[in-house]
Coordinates of C-alpha atoms in Angstrom, one line a residue:
X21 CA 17.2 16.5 -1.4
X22 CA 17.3 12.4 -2.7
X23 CA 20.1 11.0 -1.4
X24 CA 23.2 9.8 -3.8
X25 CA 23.5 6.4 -2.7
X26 CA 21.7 3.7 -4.9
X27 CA 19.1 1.7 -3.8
X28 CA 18.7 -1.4 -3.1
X29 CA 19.2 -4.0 -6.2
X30 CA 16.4 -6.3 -5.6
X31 CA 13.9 -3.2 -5.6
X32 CA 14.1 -3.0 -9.4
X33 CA 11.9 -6.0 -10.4
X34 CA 9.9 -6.3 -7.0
X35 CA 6.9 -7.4 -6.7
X36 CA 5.0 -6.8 -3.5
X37 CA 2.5 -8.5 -1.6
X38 CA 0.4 -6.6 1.1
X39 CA -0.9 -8.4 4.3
X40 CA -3.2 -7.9 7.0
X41 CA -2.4 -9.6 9.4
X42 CA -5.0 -9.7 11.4
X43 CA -7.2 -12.0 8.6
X44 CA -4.6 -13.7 6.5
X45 CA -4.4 -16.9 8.3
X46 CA -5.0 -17.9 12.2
X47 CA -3.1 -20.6 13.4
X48 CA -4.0 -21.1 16.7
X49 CA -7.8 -20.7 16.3
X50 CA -8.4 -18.0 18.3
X51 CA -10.1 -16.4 14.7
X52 CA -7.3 -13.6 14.4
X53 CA -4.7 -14.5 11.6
X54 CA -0.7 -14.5 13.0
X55 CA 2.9 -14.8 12.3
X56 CA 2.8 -18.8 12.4
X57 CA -0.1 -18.4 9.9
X58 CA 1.5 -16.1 7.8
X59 CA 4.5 -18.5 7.9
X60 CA 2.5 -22.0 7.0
X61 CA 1.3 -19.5 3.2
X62 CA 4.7 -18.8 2.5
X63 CA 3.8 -21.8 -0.5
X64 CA 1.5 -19.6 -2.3
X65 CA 3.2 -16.7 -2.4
X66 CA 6.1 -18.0 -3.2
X67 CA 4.0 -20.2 -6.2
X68 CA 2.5 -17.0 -7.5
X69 CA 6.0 -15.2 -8.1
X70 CA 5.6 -12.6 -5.0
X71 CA 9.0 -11.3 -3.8
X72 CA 8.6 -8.8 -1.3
X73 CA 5.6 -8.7 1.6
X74 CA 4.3 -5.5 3.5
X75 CA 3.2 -6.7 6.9
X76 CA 0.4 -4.1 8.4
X77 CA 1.7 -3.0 12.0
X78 CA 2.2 -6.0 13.9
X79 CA 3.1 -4.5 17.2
X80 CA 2.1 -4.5 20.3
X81 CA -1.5 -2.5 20.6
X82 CA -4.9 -1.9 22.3
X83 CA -5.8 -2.0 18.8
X84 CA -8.1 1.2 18.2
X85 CA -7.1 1.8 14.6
X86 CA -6.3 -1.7 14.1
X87 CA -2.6 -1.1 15.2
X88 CA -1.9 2.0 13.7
X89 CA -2.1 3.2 17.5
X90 CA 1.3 1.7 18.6
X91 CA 2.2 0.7 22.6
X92 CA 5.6 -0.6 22.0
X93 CA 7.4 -0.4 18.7
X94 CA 10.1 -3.2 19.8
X95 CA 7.5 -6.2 20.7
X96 CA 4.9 -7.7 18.5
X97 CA 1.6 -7.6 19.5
X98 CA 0.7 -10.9 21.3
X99 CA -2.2 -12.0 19.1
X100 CA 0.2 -12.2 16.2
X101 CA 2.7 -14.4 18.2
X102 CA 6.0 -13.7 19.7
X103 CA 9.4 -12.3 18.5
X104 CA 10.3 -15.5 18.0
X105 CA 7.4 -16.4 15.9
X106 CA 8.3 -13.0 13.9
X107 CA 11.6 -14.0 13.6
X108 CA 11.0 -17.8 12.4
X109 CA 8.6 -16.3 9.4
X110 CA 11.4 -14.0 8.6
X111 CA 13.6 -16.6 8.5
X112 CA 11.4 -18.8 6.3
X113 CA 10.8 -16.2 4.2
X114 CA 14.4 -16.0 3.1
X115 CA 14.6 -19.3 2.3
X116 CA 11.8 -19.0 -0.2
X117 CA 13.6 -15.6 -1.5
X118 CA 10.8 -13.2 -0.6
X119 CA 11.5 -10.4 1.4
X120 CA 9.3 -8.3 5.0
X121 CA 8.9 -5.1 5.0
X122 CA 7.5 -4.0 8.8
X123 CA 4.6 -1.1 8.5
X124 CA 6.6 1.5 10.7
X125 CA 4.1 4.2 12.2
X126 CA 6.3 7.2 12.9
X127 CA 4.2 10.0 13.2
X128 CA 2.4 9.0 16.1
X129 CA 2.2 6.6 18.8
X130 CA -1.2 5.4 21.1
X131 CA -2.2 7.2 23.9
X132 CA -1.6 4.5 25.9
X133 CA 2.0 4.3 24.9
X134 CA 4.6 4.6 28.3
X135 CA 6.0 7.7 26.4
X136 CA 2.5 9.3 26.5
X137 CA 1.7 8.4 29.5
X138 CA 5.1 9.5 30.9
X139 CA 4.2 13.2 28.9
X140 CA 0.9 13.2 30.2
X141 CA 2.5 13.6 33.7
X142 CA 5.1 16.0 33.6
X143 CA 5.3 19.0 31.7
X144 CA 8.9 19.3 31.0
X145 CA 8.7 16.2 28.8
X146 CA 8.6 17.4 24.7
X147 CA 8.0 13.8 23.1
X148 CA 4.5 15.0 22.0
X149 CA 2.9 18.3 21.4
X150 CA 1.6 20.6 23.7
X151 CA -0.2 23.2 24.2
X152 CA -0.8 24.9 27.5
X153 CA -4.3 27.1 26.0
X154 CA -7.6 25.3 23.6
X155 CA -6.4 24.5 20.1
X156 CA -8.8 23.5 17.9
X157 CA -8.4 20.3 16.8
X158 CA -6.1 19.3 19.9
X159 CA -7.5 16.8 23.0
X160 CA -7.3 17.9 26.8
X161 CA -4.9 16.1 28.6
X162 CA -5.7 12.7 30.3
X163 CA -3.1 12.6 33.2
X164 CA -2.0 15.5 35.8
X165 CA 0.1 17.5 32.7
X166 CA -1.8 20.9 32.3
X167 CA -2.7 21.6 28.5
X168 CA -3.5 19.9 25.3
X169 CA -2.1 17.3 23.0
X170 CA -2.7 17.5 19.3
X171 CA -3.5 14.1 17.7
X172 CA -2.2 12.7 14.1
X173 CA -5.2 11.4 13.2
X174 CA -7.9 9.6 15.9
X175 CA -7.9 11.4 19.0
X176 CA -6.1 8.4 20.8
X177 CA -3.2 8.8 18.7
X178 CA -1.2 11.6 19.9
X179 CA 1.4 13.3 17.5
X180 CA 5.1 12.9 18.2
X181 CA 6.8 16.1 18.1
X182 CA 9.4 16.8 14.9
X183 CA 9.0 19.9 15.6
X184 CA 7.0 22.6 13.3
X185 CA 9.0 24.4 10.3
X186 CA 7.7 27.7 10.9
X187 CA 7.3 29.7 14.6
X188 CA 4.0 31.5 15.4
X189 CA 3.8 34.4 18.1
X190 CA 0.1 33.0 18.3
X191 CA 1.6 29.6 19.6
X192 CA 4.7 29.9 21.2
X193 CA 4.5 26.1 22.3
X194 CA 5.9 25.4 18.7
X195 CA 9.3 23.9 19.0
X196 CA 11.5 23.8 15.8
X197 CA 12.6 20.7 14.2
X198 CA 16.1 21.0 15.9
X199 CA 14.6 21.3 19.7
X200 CA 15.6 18.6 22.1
X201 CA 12.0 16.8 22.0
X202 CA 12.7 16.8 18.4
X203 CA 15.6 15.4 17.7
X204 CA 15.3 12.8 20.7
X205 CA 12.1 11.5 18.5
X206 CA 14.8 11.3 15.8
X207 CA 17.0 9.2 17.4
X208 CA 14.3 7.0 19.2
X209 CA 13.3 6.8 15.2
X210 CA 16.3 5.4 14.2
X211 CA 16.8 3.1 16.8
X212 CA 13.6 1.5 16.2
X213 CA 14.6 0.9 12.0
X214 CA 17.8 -0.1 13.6
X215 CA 16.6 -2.7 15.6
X216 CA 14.3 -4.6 13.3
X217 CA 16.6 -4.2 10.6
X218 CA 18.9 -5.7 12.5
X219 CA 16.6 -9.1 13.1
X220 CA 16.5 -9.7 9.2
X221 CA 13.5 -7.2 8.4
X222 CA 14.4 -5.7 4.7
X223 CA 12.8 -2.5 5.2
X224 CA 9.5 0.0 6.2
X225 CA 6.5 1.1 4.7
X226 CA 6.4 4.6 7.0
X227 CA 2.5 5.2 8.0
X228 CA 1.5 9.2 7.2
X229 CA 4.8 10.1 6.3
X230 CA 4.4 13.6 5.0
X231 CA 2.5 14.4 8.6
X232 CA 5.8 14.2 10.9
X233 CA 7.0 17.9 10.6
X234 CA 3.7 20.8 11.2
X235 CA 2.9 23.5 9.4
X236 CA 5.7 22.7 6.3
X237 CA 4.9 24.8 3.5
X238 CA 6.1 22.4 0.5
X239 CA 7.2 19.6 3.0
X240 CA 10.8 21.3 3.1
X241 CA 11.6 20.1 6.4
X242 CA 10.5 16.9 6.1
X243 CA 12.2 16.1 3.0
X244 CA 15.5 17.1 5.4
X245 CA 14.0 14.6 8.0
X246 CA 13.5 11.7 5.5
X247 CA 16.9 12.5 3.6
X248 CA 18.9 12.3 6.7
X249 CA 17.2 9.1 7.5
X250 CA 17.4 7.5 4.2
X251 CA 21.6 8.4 4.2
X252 CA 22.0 6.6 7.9
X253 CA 19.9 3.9 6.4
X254 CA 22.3 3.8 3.4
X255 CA 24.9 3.9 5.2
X256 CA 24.1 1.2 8.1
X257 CA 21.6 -0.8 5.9
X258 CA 22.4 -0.3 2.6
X259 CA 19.8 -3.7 1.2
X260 CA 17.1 -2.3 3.4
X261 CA 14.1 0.1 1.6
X262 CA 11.9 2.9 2.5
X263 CA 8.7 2.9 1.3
X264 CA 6.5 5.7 1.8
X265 CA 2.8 6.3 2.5
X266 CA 2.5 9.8 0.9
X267 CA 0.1 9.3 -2.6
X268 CA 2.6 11.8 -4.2
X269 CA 5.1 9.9 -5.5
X270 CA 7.6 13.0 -6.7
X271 CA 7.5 14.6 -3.5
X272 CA 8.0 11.4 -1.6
X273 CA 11.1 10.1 -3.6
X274 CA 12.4 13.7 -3.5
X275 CA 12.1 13.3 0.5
X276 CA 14.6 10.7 0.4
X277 CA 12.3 7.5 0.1
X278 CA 13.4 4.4 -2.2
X279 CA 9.3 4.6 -3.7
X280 CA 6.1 5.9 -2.9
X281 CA 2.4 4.3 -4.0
X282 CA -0.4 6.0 -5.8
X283 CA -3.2 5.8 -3.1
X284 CA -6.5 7.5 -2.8
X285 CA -5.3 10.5 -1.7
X286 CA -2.3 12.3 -1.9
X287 CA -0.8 15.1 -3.8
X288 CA -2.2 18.1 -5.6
X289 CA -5.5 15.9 -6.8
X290 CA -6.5 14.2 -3.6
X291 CA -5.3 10.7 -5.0
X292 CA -7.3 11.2 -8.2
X293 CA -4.7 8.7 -10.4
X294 CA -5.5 5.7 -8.4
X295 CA -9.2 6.6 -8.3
X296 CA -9.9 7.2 -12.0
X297 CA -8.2 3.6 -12.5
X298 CA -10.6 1.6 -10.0
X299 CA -12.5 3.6 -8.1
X300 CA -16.4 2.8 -9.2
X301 CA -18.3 4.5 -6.4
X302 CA -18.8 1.7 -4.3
X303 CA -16.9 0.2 -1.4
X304 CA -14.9 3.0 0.3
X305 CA -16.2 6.5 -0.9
X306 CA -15.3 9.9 0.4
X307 CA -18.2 12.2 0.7
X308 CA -15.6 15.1 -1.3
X309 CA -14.5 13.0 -4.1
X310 CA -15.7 14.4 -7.5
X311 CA -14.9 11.9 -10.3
X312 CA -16.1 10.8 -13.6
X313 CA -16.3 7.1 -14.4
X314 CA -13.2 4.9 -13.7
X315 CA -11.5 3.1 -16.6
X316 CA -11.9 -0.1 -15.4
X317 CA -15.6 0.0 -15.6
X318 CA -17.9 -2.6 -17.7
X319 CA -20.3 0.7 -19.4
X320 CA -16.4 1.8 -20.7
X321 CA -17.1 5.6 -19.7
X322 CA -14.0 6.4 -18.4
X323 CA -10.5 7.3 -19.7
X324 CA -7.1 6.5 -18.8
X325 CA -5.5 10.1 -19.4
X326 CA -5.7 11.2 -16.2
X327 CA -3.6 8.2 -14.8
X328 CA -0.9 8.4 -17.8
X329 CA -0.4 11.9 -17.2
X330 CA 0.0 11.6 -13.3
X331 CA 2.2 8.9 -14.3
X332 CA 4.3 10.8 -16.6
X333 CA 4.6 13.4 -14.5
X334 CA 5.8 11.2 -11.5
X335 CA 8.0 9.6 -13.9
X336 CA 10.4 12.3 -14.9
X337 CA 10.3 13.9 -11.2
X338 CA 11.2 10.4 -10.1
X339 CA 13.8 8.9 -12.6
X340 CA 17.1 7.7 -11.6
X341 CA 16.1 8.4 -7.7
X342 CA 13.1 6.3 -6.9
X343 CA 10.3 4.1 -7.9
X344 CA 6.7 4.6 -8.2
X345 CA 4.2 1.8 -7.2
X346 CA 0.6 0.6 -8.1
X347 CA -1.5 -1.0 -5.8
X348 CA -4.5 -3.4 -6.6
X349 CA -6.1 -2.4 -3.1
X350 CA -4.9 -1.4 0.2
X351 CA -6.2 -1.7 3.7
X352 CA -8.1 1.5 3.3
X353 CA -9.3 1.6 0.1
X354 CA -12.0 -0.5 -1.9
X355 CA -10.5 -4.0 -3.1
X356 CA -10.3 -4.6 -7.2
X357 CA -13.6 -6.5 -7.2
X358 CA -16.4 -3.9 -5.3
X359 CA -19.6 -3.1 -6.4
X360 CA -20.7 -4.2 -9.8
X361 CA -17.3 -5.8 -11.0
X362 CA -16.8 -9.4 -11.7
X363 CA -13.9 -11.7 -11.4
X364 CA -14.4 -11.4 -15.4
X365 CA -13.2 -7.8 -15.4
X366 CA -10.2 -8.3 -13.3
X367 CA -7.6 -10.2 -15.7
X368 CA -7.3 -6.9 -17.9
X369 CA -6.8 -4.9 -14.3
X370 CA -4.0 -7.2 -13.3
X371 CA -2.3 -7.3 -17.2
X372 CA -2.1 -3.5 -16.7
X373 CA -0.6 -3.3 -12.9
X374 CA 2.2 -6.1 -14.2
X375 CA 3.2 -4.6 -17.7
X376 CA 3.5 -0.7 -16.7
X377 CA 6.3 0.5 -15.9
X378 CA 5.9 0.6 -11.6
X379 CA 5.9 -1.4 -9.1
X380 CA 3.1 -3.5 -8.8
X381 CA 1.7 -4.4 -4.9
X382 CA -1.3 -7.2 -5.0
X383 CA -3.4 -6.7 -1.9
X384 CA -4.0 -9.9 -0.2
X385 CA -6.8 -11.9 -1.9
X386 CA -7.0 -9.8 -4.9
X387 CA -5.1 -12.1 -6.7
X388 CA -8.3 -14.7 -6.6
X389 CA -10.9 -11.5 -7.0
X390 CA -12.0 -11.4 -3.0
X391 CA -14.5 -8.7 -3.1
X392 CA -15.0 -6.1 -1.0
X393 CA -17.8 -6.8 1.9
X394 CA -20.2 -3.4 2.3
X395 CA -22.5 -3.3 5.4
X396 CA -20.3 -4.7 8.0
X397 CA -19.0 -3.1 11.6
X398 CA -16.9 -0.7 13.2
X399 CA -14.3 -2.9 14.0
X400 CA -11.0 -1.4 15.3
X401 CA -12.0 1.6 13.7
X402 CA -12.8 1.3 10.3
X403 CA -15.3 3.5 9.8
X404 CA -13.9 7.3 8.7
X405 CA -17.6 8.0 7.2
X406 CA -20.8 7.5 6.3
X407 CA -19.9 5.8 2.9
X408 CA -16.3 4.6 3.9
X409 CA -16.0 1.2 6.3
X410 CA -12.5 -0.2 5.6
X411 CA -13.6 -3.4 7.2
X412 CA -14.9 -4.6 3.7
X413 CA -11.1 -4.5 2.3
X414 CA -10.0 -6.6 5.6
X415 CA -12.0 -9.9 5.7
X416 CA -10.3 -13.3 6.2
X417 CA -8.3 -14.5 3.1
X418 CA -10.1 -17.3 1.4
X419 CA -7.6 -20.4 1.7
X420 CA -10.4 -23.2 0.3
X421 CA -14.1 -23.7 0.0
X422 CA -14.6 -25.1 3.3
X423 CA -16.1 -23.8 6.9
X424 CA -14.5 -20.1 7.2
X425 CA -12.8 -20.3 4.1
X426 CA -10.1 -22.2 5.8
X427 CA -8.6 -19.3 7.5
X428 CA -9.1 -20.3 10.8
X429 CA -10.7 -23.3 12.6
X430 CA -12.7 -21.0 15.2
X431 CA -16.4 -20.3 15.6
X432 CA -17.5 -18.1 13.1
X433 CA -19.0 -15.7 15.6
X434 CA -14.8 -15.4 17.2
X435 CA -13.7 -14.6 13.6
X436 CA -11.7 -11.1 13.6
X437 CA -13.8 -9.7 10.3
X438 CA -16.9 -12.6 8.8
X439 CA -16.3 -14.6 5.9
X440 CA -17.5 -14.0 2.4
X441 CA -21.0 -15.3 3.0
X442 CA -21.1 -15.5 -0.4
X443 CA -22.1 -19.5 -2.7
X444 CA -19.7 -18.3 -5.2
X445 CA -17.2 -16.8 -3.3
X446 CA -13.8 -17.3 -4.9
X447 CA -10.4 -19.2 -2.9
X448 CA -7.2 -20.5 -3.8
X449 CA -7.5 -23.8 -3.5
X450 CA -10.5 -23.8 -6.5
X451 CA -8.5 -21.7 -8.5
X452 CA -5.2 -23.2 -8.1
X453 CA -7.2 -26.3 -9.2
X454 CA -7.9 -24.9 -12.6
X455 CA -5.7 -23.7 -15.1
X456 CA -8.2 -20.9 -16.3
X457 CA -8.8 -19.2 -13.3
X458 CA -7.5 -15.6 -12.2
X459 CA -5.0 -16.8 -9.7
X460 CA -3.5 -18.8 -12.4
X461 CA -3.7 -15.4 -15.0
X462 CA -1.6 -13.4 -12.0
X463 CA 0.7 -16.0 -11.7
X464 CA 1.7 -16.0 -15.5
X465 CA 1.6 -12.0 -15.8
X466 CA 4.3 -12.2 -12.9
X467 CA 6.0 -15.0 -14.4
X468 CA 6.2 -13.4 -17.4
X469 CA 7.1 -9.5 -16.3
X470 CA 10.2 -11.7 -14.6
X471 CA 11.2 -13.1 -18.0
X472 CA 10.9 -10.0 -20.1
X473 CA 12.7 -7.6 -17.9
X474 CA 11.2 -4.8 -20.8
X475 CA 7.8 -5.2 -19.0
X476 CA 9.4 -4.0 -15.7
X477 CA 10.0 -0.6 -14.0
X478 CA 12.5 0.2 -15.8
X479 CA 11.9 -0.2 -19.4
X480 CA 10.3 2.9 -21.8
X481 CA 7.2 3.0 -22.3
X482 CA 5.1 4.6 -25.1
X483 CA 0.9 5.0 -25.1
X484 CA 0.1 4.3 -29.0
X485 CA -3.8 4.4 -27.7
X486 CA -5.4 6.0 -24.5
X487 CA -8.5 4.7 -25.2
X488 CA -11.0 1.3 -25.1
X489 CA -8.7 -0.6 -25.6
X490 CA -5.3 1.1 -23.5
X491 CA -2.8 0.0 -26.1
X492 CA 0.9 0.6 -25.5
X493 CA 4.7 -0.5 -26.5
X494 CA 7.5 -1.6 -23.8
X495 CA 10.9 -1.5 -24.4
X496 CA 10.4 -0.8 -28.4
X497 CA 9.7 -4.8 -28.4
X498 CA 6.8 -5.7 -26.2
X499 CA 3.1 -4.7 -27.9
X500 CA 0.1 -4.6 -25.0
X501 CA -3.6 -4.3 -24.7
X502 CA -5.9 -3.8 -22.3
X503 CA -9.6 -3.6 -22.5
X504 CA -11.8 -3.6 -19.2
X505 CA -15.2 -2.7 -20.8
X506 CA -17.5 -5.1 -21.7
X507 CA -18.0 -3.9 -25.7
X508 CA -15.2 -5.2 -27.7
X509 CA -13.3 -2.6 -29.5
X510 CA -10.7 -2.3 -33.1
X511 CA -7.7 0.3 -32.9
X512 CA -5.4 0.8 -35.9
X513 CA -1.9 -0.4 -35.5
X514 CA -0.1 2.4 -38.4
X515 CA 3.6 2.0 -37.1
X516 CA 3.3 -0.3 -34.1
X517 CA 4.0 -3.6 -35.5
X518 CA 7.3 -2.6 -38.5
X519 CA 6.8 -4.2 -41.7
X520 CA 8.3 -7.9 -41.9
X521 CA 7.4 -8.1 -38.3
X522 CA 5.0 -10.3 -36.3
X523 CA 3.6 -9.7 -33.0
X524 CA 4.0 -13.0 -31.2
X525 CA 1.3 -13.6 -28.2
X526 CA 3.2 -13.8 -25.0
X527 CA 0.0 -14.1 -22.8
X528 CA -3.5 -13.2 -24.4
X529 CA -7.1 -13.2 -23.6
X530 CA -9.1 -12.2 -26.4
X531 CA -7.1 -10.0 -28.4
X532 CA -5.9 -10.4 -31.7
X533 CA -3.5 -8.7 -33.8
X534 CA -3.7 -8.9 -37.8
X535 CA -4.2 -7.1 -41.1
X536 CA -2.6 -3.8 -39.5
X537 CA -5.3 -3.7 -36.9
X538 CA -5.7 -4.9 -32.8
X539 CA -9.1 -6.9 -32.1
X540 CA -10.0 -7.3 -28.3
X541 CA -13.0 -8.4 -27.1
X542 CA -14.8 -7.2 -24.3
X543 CA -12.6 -7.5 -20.6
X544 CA -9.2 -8.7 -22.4
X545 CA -5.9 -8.4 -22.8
X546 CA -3.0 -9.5 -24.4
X547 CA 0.8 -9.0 -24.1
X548 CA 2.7 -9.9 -27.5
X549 CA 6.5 -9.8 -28.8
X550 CA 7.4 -7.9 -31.4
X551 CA 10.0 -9.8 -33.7

């Protein structure tokens, strides 16, 4: 179902850069970052190597799942700035070569969208779905329509109607995929990739997008949707990428999508990959997940098998066709540093996500160890349960040491998320300040996956240890090691390193490599040449 055209050059050695904009950086001290903000960083991303930046939806919303309930896809959302502003950090961007990616929600809009309210008024109007009897699950119609509208995920955000692959006598409301409501969703679809892309925007992370098509045993119908997509968009914006938010990379990339992420959930094991990597019960946890330790935990109970062999499955469905990428964090999942562990323990996170062989996407603060904040409120809709506020993974980006970190000049009490109350809470400015720090270890990783292309995406890979410490080869020529317990630990090197050769440190923290054995200490790494 992929389509045949290539992708995009400059998606080979990406590296992205995920931001909320709602707490990046406020301008205009009204305590809610915006596009001007945004625009006055562009330094430090461009300092720390990033390439590529994912903007969370920035259009124009009451805001009841933090814009994930979109009003108008075609105008940003005032409290982020204007078009114009948009356009001038788009602009800017350029100039420092990093590319935006817009977050494109096209599963569902808000209910207080003027094609919602329009379908809540007139029956004959198929742009959502409707029932005209009680569905469970579905919400009774706000205007003079008779019936009910099923919602994509919070009750204010109605589903768009793709139609359902399969009809049910039970529910004769179900329109197939190739119904008028359908296929005008389709077209409204493209025109609203069409339009951004044609402002400078260099592609879409798409929001839920293995939900657009119902009931689709083995998401057959909406790999057709996605492939007919990704062939207009190769054919009209050949530069521009699809990213997809699916947690099942194979099936994503088979759908037609330039790359998908390993999230928390998604696929056959409910996101499991991502989860046994950095998940350590703390932060955002769903009541159902049943997991054993993570690897990157200072006790070292935990194994990275699960990980490689998701990996290596997602690898061979997805070679030659797509790209697989590896987050730090997201907006709805538990940031690198949660719970028990320190900025210590994050180095040997970060040599991992820059020397395997995806595409690595740094959450916004990560890169200085923000941590995640637990016991704050429903705001915008965070909250999806008892143990799981995603408001901890979206405080304001810590800038300097100063009042509000330096993200905005506004009472603390107007602030969109509080501050890191924290005495030692980490910023940039400190740690751009000193050479030893984890902003300046990211920066070099990135640096130095960019000079070694055999670190990248593309180059082989093979495990020599799946263990404490993670030990593996790149590209026949690259020896790494990662160790994110706090016990040091000795692994046997019979083979890695050929006879006459030396393994030269690239970039190393506490690891050592002589006498036919690795030495790492407890919470390092180290990247060496072989040669």
């Amino acid at each position: 179902m992929t389509s045949t055209r290539p992708g995009p050059d400059w998606l080979a050695d990406a590296v992205l850069y995920q931001i909320y904009p709602q707490s990046f950086a406020d301008s205009d001290g009204d305590g809610i970052g915006d596009f001007a903000g945004i625009t006055e960083h562009l330094e430090h991303l461009a300092w720390l190597g990033v390439d590529t930046v994912w903007l969370n939806p920035c259009f124009a919303s009451p805001f009841r799942d933090a814009g994930y309930d979109v009003a108008d896809y075609l105008t940003p959302a005032p409290r982020y700035g204007t078009a114009e502003d948009l356009a001038a950090l788009v602009e800017a961007a350029r100039r420092k070569g990093i590319r935006v990616l817009l977050d494109l929600v096209a599963a569902h809009t808000s209910d207080r969208h003027p094609w919602f309210l329009v379908s809540a008024e007139d029956p004959s109007d198929h742009r959502y779905i409707w029932s005209d009897r009680p569905v469970d699950g579905f919400v009774a119609s706000p205007g003079s329509r008779p019936g009910w509208y099923r919602p994509n995920f919070f009750d204010c955000q109605p589903a768009l109607n793709f139609g359902y692959a399969r009809e049910d006598p039970e529910q004769p409301w179900r329109q197939p995929v190739d119904a008028e409501g359908p296929r005008a969703n389709r077209a409204a679809l493209r025109g609203i990739m069409d339009h951004w892309l044609g402002l400078g925007l260099s592609g879409f992370r798409v929001d839920m997008a293995s939900s657009m098509i119902k009931d689709d045993p083995g998401f057959a119908e909406t790999g057709k949707l996605w492939t007919e997509l990704r062939d207009w968009l190769d054919r009209s914006h050949p530069q521009a990428a699809l990213f997809a938010e699916w947690g099942d990379p194979a099936a994503a990339v088979g759908a037609g999508f330039h790359a998908d992420f390993f999230l928390q959930f998604g696929g056959a094991d409910h996101g499991l990959p991502l989860r046994s990597l950095w998940n350590n019960d703390a932060g955002t946890v769903e009541e159902y997940w049943k997991q054993g330790p993570c690897y990157f935990e200072a006790e070292g109970r935990g194994t990275p098998r699960v990980f490689l062999d998701a990996w290596r499955s997602a690898a061979e469905l997805t070679e030659g066709a797509g790209y697989i990428a590896l987050p730090t964090a997201n907006h709805d999942f538990s940031r690198l540093a949660t719970g028990p562990r320190t900025e210590e323990q994050l180095a040997p996170a970060f040599a991992l996500l820059l020397t395997w062989p995806t595409l690595p996407a740094v959450y916004y603060g990560d890169e200085i160890g923000m941590r995640y904040l637990p016991g704050l409120p429903d705001v915008e809709g965070s909250v999806l349960g008892p143990r799981y506020n995603r408001a901890g993974s979206r405080t304001p980006m810590q800038w300097t040491p100063g009042p509000n970190a330096g993200f905005s000049t506004a009472p603390a009490e107007r602030l969109y998320l509080p501050v890191d109350p924290g005495p030692g809470r980490p910023d940039v400015a400190t740690q751009r300040a000193d050479p030893t720090s984890l902003l300046h270890t990211v920066r070099r990783l990135i640096a130095l996956r960019r000079a070694h292309p055999g670190l990248g995406a593309a180059g082989s890979v093979e495990v020599r240890h799946a263990g404490y410490p993670l030990v593996y080869t790149r590209a026949g020529r690259y020896l790494v090691a990662v160790n994110p317990r706090r016990e040091p630990a000795v692994v046997a090197l019979d083979g890695v390193v050929p006879e006459g050769l030396a393994a030269r440190p690239l970039d190393v923290q506490g690891v050592r490599v002589a006498g036919g054995e690795l030495r790492a200490d407890g919470f390092s790494y180290g990247v060496f040449e072989l040669g």
